Coordinates of C-alpha atoms in Angstrom, one line a residue:
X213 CA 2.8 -46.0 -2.9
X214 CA 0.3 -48.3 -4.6
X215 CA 0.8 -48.1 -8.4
X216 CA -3.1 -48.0 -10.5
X217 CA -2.5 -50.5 -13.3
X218 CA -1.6 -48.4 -16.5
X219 CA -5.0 -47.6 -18.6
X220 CA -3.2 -48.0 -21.7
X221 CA -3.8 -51.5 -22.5
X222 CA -7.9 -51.3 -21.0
X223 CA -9.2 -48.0 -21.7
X224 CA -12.9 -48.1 -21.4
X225 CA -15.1 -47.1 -24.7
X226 CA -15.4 -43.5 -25.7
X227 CA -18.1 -41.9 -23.2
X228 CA -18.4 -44.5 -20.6
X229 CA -17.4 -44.9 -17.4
X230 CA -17.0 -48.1 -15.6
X231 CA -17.4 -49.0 -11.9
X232 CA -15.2 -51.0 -9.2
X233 CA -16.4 -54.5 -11.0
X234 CA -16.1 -53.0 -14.4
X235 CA -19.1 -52.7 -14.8
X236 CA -20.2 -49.8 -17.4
X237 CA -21.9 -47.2 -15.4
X238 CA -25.4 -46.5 -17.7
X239 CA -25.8 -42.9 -17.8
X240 CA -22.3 -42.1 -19.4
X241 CA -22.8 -41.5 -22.7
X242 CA -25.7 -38.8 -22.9
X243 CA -25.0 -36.0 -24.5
X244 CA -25.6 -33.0 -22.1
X245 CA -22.9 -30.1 -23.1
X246 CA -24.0 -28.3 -26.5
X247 CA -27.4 -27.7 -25.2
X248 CA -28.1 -23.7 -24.9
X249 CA -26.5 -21.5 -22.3
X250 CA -23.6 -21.4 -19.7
X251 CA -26.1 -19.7 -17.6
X252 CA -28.4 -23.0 -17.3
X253 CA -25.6 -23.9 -14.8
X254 CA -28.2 -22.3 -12.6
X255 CA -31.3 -23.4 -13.3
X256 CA -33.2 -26.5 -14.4
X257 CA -32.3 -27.9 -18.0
X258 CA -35.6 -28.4 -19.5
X259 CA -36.3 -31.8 -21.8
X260 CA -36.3 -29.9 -24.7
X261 CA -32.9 -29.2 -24.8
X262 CA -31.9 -31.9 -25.2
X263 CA -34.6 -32.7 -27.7
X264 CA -32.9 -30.2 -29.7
X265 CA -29.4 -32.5 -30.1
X266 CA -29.8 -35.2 -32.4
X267 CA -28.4 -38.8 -32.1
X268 CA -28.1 -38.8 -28.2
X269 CA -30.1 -40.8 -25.9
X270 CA -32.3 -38.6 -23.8
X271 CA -32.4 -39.6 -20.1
X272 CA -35.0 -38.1 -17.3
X273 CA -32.1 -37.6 -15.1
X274 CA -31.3 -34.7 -16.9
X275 CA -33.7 -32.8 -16.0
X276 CA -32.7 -32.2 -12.3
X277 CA -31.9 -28.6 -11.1
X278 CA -27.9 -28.2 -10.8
X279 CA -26.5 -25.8 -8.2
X280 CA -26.6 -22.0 -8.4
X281 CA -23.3 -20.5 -8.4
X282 CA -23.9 -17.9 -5.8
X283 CA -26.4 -15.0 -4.8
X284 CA -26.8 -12.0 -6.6
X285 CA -27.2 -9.0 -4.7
X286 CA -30.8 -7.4 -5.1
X287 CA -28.8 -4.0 -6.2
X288 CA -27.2 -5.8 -9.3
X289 CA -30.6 -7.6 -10.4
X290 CA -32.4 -4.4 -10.4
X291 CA -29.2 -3.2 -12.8
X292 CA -29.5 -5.7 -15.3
X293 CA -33.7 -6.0 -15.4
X294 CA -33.2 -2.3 -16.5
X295 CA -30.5 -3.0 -19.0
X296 CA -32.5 -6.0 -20.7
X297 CA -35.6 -5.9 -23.0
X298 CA -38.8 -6.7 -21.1
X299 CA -38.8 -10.2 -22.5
X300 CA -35.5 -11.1 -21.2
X301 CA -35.4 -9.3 -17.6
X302 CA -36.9 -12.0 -15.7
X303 CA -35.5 -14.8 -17.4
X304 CA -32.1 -13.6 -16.6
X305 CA -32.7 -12.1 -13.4
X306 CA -34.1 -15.6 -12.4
X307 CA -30.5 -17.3 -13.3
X308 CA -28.7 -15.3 -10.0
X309 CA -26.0 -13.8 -12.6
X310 CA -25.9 -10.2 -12.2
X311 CA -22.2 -9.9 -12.4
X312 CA -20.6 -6.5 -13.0
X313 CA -19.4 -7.3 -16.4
X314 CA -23.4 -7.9 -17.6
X315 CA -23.9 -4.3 -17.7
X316 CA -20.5 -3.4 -19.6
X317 CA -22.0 -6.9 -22.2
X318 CA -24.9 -5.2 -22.4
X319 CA -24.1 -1.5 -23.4
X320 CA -20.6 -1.8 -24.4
X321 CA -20.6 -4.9 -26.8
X322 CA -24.4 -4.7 -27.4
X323 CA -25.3 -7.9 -26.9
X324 CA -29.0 -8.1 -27.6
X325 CA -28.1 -5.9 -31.3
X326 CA -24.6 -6.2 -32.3
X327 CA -21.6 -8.3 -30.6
X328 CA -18.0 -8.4 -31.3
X329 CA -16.5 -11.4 -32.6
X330 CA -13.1 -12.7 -32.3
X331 CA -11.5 -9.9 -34.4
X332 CA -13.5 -7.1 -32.9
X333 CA -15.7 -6.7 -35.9
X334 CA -19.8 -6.4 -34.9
X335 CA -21.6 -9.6 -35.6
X336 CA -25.1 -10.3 -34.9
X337 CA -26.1 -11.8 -31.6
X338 CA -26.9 -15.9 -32.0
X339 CA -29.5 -15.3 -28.9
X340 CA -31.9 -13.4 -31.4
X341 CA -32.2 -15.5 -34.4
X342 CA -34.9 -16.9 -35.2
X343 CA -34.2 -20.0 -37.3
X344 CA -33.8 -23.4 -35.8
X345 CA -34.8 -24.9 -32.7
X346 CA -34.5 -22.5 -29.5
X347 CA -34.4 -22.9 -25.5
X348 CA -35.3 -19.5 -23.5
X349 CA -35.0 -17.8 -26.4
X350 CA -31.2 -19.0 -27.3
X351 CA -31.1 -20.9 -30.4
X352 CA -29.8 -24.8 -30.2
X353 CA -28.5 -25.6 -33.7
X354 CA -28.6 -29.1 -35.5
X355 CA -25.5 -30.6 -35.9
X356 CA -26.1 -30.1 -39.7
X357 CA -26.5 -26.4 -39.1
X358 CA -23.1 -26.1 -36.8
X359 CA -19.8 -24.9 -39.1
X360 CA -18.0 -28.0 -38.7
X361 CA -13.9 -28.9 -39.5
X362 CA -14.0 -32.0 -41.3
X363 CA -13.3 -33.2 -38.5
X364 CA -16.9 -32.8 -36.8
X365 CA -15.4 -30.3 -34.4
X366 CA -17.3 -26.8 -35.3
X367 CA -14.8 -24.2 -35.5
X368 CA -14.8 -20.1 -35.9
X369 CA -14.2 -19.7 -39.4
X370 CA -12.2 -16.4 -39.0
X371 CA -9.3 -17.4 -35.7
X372 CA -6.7 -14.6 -36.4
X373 CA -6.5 -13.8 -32.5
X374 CA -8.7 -11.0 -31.1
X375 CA -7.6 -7.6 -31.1
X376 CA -7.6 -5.1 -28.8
X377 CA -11.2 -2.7 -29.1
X378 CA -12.7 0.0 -27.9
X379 CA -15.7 -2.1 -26.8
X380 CA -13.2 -3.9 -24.0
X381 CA -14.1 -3.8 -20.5
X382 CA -12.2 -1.8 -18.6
X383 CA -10.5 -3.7 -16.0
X384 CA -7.8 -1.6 -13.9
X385 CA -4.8 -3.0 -12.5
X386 CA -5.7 -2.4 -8.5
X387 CA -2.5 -3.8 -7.2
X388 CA 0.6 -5.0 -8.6
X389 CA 3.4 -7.5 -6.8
X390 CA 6.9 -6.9 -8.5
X391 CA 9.4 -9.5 -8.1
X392 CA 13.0 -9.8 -9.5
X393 CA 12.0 -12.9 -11.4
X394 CA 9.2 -13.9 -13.4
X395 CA 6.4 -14.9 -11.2
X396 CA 4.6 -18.4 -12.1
X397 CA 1.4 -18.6 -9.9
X398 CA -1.1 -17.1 -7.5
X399 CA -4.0 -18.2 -6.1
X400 CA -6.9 -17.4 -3.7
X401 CA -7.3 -18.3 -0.6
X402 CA -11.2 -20.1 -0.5
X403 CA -12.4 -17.1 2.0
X404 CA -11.4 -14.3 -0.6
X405 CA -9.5 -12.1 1.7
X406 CA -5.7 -13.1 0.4
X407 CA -3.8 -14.4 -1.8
X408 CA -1.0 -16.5 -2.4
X409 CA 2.2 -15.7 -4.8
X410 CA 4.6 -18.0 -6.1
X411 CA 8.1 -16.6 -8.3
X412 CA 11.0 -18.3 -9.8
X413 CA 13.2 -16.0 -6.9
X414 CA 11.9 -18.9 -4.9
X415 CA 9.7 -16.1 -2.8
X416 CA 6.6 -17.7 -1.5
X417 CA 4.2 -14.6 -0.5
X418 CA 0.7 -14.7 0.9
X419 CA -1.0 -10.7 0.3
X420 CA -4.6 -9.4 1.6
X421 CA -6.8 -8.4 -1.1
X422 CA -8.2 -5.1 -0.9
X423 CA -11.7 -3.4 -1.0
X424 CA -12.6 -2.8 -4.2
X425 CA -15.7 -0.6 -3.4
X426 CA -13.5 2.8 -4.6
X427 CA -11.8 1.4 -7.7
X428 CA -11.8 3.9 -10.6
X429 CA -11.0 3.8 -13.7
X430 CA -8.3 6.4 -13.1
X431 CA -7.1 4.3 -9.8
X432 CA -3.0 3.8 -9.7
X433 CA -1.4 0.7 -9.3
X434 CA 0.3 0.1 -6.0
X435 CA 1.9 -2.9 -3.7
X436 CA -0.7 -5.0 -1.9
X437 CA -0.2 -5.6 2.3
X438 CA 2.0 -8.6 2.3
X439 CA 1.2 -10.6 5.6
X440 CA 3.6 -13.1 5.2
X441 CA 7.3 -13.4 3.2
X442 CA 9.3 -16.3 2.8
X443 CA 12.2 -16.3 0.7
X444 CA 14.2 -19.9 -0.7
X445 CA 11.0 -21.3 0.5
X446 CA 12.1 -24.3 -2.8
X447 CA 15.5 -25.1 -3.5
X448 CA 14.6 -23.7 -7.0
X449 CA 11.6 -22.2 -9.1
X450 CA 8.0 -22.2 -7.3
X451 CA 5.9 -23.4 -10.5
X452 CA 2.9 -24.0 -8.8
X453 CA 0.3 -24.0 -6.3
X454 CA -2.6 -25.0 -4.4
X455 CA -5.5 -24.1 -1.3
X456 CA -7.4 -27.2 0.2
X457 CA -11.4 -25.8 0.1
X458 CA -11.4 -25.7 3.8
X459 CA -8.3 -23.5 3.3
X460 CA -6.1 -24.8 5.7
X461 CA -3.6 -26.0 3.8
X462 CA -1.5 -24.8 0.8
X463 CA 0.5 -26.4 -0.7
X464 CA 3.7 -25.3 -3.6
X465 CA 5.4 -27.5 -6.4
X466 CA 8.8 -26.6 -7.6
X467 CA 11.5 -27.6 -10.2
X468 CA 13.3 -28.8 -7.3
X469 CA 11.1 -31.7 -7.5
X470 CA 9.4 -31.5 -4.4
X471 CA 6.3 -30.5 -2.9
X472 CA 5.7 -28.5 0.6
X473 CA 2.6 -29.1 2.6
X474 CA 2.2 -26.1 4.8
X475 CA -0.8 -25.3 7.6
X476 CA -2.5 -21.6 7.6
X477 CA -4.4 -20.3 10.2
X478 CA -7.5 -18.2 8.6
X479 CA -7.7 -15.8 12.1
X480 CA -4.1 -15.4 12.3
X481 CA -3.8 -15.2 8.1
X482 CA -0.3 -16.5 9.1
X483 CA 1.4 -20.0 8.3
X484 CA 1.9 -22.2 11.2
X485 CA 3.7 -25.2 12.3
X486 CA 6.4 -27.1 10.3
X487 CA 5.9 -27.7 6.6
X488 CA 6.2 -31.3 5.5
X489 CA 8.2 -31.7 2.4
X490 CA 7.2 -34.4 0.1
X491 CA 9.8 -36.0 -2.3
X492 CA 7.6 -38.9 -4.8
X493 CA 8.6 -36.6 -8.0
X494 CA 11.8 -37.4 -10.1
X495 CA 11.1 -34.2 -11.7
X496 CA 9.5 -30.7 -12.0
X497 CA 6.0 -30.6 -10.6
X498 CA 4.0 -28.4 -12.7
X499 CA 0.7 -28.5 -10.8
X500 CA -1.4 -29.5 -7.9
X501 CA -5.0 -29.9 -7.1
X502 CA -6.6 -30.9 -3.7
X503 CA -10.0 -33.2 -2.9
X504 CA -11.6 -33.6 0.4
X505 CA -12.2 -36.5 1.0
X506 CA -15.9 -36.0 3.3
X507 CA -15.7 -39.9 4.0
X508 CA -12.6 -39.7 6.1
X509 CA -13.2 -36.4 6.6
X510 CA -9.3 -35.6 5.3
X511 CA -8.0 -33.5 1.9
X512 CA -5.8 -35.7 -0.7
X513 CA -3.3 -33.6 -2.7
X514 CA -3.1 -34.7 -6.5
X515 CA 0.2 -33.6 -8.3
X516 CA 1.8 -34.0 -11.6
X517 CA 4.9 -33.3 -13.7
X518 CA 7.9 -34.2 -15.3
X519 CA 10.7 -36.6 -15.0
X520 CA 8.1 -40.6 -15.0
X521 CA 4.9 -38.3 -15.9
X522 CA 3.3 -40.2 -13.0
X523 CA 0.0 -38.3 -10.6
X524 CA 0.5 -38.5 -7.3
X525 CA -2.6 -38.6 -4.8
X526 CA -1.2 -37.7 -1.0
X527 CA -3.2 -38.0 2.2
X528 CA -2.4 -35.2 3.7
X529 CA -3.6 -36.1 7.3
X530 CA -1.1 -38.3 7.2
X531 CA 1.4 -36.7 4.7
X532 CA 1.3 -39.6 2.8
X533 CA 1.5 -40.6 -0.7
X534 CA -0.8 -43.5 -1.0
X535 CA -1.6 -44.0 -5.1
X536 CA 0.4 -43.0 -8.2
X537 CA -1.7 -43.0 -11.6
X538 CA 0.5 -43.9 -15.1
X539 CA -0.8 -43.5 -18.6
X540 CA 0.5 -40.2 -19.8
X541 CA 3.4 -40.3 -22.3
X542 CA 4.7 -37.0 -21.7
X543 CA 5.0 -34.3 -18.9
X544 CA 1.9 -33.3 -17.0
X545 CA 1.3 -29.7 -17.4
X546 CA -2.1 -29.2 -15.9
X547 CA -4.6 -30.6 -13.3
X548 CA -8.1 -29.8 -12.4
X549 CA -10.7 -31.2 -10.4
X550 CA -14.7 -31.3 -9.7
X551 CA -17.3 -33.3 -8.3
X552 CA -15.3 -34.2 -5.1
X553 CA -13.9 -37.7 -6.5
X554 CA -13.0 -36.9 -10.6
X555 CA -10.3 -34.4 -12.2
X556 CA -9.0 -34.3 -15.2
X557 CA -4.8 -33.8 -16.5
X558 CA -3.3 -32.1 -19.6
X559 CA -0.2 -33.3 -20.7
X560 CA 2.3 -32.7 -23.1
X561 CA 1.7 -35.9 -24.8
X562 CA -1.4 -34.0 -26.5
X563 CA -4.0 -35.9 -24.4
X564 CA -6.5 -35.0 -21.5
X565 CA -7.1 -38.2 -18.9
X566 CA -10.0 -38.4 -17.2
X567 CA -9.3 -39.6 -13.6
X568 CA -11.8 -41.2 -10.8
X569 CA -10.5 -42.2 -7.1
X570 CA -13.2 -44.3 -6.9
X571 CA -12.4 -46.8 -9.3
X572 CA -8.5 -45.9 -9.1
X573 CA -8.0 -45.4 -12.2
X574 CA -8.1 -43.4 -15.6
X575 CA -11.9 -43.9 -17.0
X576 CA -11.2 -42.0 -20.2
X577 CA -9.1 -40.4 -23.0
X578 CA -9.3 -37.4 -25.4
X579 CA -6.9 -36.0 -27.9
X580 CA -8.1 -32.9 -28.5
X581 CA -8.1 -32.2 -32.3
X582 CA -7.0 -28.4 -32.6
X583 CA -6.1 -28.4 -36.5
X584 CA -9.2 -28.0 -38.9
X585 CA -9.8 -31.2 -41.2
X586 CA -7.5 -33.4 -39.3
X587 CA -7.5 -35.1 -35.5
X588 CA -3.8 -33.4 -35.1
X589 CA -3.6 -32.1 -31.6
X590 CA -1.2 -29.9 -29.8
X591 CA 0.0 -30.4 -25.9
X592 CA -2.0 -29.6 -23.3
X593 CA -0.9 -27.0 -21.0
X594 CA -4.7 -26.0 -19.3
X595 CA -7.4 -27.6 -18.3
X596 CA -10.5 -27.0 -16.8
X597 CA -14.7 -28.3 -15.8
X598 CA -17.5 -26.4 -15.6
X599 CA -18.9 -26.7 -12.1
X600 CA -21.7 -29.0 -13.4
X601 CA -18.9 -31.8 -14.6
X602 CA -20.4 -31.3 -18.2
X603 CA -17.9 -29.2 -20.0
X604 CA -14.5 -29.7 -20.5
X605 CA -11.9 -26.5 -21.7
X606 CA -8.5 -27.1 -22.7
X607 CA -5.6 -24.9 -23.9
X608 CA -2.6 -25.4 -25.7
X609 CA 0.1 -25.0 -27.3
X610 CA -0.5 -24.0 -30.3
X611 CA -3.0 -21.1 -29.3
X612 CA -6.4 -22.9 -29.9
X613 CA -9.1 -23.3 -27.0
X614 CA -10.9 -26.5 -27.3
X615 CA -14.5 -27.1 -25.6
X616 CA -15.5 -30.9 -25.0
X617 CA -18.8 -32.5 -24.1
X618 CA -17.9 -34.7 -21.0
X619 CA -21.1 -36.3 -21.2
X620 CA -21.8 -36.9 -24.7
X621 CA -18.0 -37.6 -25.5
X622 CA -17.6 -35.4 -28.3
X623 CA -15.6 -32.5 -29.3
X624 CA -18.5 -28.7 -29.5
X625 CA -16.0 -26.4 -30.9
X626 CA -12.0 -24.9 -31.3
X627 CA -11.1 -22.0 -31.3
X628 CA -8.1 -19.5 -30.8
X629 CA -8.6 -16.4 -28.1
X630 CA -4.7 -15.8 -28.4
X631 CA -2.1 -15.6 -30.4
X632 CA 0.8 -17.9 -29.1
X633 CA 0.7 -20.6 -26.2
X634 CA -2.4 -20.4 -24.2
X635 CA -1.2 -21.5 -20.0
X636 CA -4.2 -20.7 -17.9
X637 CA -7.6 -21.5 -18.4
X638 CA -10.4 -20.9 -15.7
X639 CA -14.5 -20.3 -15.4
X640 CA -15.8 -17.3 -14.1
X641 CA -17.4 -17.8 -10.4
X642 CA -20.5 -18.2 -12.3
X643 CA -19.5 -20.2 -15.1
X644 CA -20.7 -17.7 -17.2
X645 CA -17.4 -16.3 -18.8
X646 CA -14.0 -18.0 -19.3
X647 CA -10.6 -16.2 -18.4
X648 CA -7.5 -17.6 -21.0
X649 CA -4.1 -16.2 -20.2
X650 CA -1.3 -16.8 -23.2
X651 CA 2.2 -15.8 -24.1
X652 CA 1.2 -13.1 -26.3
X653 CA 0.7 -11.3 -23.1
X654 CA -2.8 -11.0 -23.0
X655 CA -5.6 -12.3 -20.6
X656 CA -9.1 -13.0 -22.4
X657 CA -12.3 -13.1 -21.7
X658 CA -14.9 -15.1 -23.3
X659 CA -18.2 -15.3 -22.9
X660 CA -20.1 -18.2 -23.1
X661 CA -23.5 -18.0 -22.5
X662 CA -25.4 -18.8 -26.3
X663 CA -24.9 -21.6 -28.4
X664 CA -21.7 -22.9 -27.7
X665 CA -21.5 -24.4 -31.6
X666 CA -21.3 -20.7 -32.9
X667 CA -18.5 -18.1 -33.0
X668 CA -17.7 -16.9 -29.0
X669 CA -17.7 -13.2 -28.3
X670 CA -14.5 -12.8 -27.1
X671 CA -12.3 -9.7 -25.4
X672 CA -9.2 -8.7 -24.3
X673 CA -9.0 -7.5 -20.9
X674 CA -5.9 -7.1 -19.4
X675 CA -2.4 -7.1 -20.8
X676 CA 1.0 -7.7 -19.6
X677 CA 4.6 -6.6 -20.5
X678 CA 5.7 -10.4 -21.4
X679 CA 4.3 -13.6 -21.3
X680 CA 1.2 -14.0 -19.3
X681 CA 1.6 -17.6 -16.6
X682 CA -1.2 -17.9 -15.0
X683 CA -5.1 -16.1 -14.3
X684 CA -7.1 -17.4 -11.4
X685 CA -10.4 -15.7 -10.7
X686 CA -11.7 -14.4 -7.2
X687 CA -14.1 -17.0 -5.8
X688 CA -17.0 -14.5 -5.5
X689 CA -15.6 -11.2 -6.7
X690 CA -15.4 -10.7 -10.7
X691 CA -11.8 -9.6 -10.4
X692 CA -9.1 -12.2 -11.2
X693 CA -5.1 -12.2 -10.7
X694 CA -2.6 -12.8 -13.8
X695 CA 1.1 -13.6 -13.5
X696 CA 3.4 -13.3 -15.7
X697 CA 7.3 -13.2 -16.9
X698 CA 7.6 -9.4 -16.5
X699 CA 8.3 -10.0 -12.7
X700 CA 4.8 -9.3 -11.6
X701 CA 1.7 -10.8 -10.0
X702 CA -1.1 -8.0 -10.5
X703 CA -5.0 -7.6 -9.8
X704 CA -7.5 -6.7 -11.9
X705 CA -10.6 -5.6 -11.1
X706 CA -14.2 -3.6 -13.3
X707 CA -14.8 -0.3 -11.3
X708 CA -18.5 -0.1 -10.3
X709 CA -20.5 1.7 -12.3

């Protein structure tokens, strides 16, 4: 295993990147991430947006359209132009949101009149004032006019956690897994039509989801189809896991120090051949993230964890480990990835590392300042991108959400969606909304299209029995899956309306 040269000793300044022969890539350090909606993930971002953020360069580049995330079905469209003021319909019909929760945002929380604010009391929407500068009829503070911490990161004044409120969605518990020890992950396959389960009993599962097109509000709970069952499948806990996007491979993480590469087969939805066991850890792997590499036409596995702290990239053509990444001073609690080359770790050392496999290396640090009036973080146990590689979300320890500009290096805002620990953190298929799971045994929603300097509408929809692990979102679906230490890995879905 080639060992990257530690990052310690030559981090690169705050905001820029630097290439192969060190040089500093030129683009880096424009600011990008306050600017106006979540929802301009899927359209153009107009110049004077940026405009609208002071003491940033301003670069042509960023005008270029960024990917939609997905088609919204004509039916849905026609849903929300009705449920919008005539000014608004088009604008947001345009953006190919349309997701089921936009109708309960619109009459349940009354968006466009009256929200609800981290403690469930009505607040007035930011998207209708009328002072300051505006983009599509969203308002883009000054950073004069953003409630700051002393410690320039804006911050909800109020952050007792969000209670529960009649306003809530109502997600429904569609199917429910119960296992005879707490249950640490579960993810989707890429396709959508199963799932994956991982539990401390060392049971490694792989479920079909179910049709959703019946799902009431008065719909009981049962046992999803399990297509495949392996039990001691670790020598100890599975904490975590991973699909590669072409979805033939998953792959686990355990306290047993290991990793186990296995092959699927989509037609059969069945595992196949012989797993490969890798053994680089010296101690618990807490998570895993794949990137395919199109070049060579082959997926790399990253992993992370205890015991030397080190990242681990594995060719898994091969079953290789080929490159371990130092820097981090304390366990690695979370990966994620984007852009098909960069991802980003959280560790317990209270930092977030910004990683490149192109230039081998780490090509930036952030602490993460979660206490008002001070840079005093807290460990990092979730991380997560926006799909446009602009916005950075992490969670920690001590309950506080933090949302970073990637581009413009700078902290937007903290804030605390939970009471206790927050272990999962993950953007809606759209981007639109952000799903935070926490050991006060609730799963959040937040929603984050506005001005992402002011307060966040935020509400609770689902709750567990004990500590919640881990939520992971459906790729296309708005339904997600939470596990959690009362034993059980369950499905939540919003009945149509």
């Amino acid at each position: 295993i080639q060992e990257a040269p530690s990052s310690q000793s030559k981090s690169p300044e705050p905001g820029k990147v630097r290439d192969d022969a060190g040089r500093d890539s030129p683009n880096t350090a424009a600011s990008t991430a306050k600017s106006s909606r979540r929802d301009s993930l899927s359209e153009k971002i107009v110049h004077h947006d940026l405009h609208a953020l002071p003491n940033q360069p301003q670069h042509p580049s960023a005008s270029t359209a960024l990917p939609a995330r997905g088609v919204t079905p004509p039916q849905v469209t026609d849903i929300v132009k009705k449920m919008l003021p005539d000014n608004t319909a088009a604008h947001t019909a345009a953006q190919g949101g349309g997701e089921l929760f936009e109708k309960f945002q619109r009459q349940k929380l009354n968006r466009e009149q009256g929200g609800v604010n981290n403690n469930g009391d009505s607040t007035k929407s930011t998207s209708s004032q009328q002072n300051g500068q505006e983009s599509g009829g969203m308002k883009v503070p000054n950073q004069s006019e953003s409630h700051q911490n002393g410690n320039g990161v804006p911050s909800q004044e109020n952050e007792d956690p969000l209670q529960a409120n009649e306003a809530r969605p109502k997600f429904v518990a569609v199917t429910s897994i119960e296992d005879v020890q707490a249950v640490r992950c579960a993810e989707f396959h890429p396709n959508g039509k199963v799932y994956a389960v991982g539990s401390n009993s060392k049971t490694f599962r792989i479920c079909e989801y179910p049709i959703l097109e019946n799902i009431r509000e008065s719909h009981t709970t049962y046992q999803p189809h399990v297509l495949f069952k392996r039990t001691k499948h670790h020598k100890g806990s599975i904490y975590c896991m991973a699909w590669s996007p072409q979805g033939d491979l998953v792959a686990t993480g355990s306290n047993d120090k290991t990793v186990k590469l296995m092959h699927y087969n989509e037609e059969q939805q069945q595992l196949e051949g012989s797993e490969v066991e890798l053994t680089m850890h010296d101690g618990t792997v807490r998570d895993l993230c794949f990137i395919e590499d199109s070049t060579n036409k082959v997926s790399l596995l990253i992993s992370g964890g205890a015991g030397d702290c080190k990242i681990y990239v594995t060719d898994c053509g091969s079953s290789t480990p080929f490159q371990a990444y130092s820097g981090h001073g304390g366990h690695v609690l979370s990966l994620f990835n984007w852009g098909g080359a960069m991802f980003v770790s959280g560790s317990q050392d209270k930092t977030v590392r910004f990683w490149d496999l192109r230039s081998r290396g780490c090509v930036n640090i952030v602490t993460p300042a979660t206490v008002p009036g001070s840079r005093q973080g807290s460990p990092v146990a979730a991380v997560c991108v926006d799909p446009s590689g602009r916005l950075l979300v992490s969670g920690h320890e001590d309950s506080s959400c933090v949302l970073f500009d990637i581009r413009g290096n700078r902290p937007i805002q903290c804030f605390k969606p939970h009471a206790s620990d927050i272990r999962s953190i993950r953007f809606s298929p759209s981007a639109y909304y952000l799903l935070t799971a926490g050991y006060d045994n609730k799963l959040v929603l937040t929603d984050l299209q506005g001005d992402l300097t002011m307060p966040l509408p935020s509400v609770v929809v689902a709750q567990h029995a004990d500590k919640v692990i881990s939520g992971r979102w459906h790729p296309t679906d708005f339904s997600f899956l939470s596990t959690s230490a009362d034993k059980t890995a369950t499905l939540w879905a919003l009945p149509p309306i």
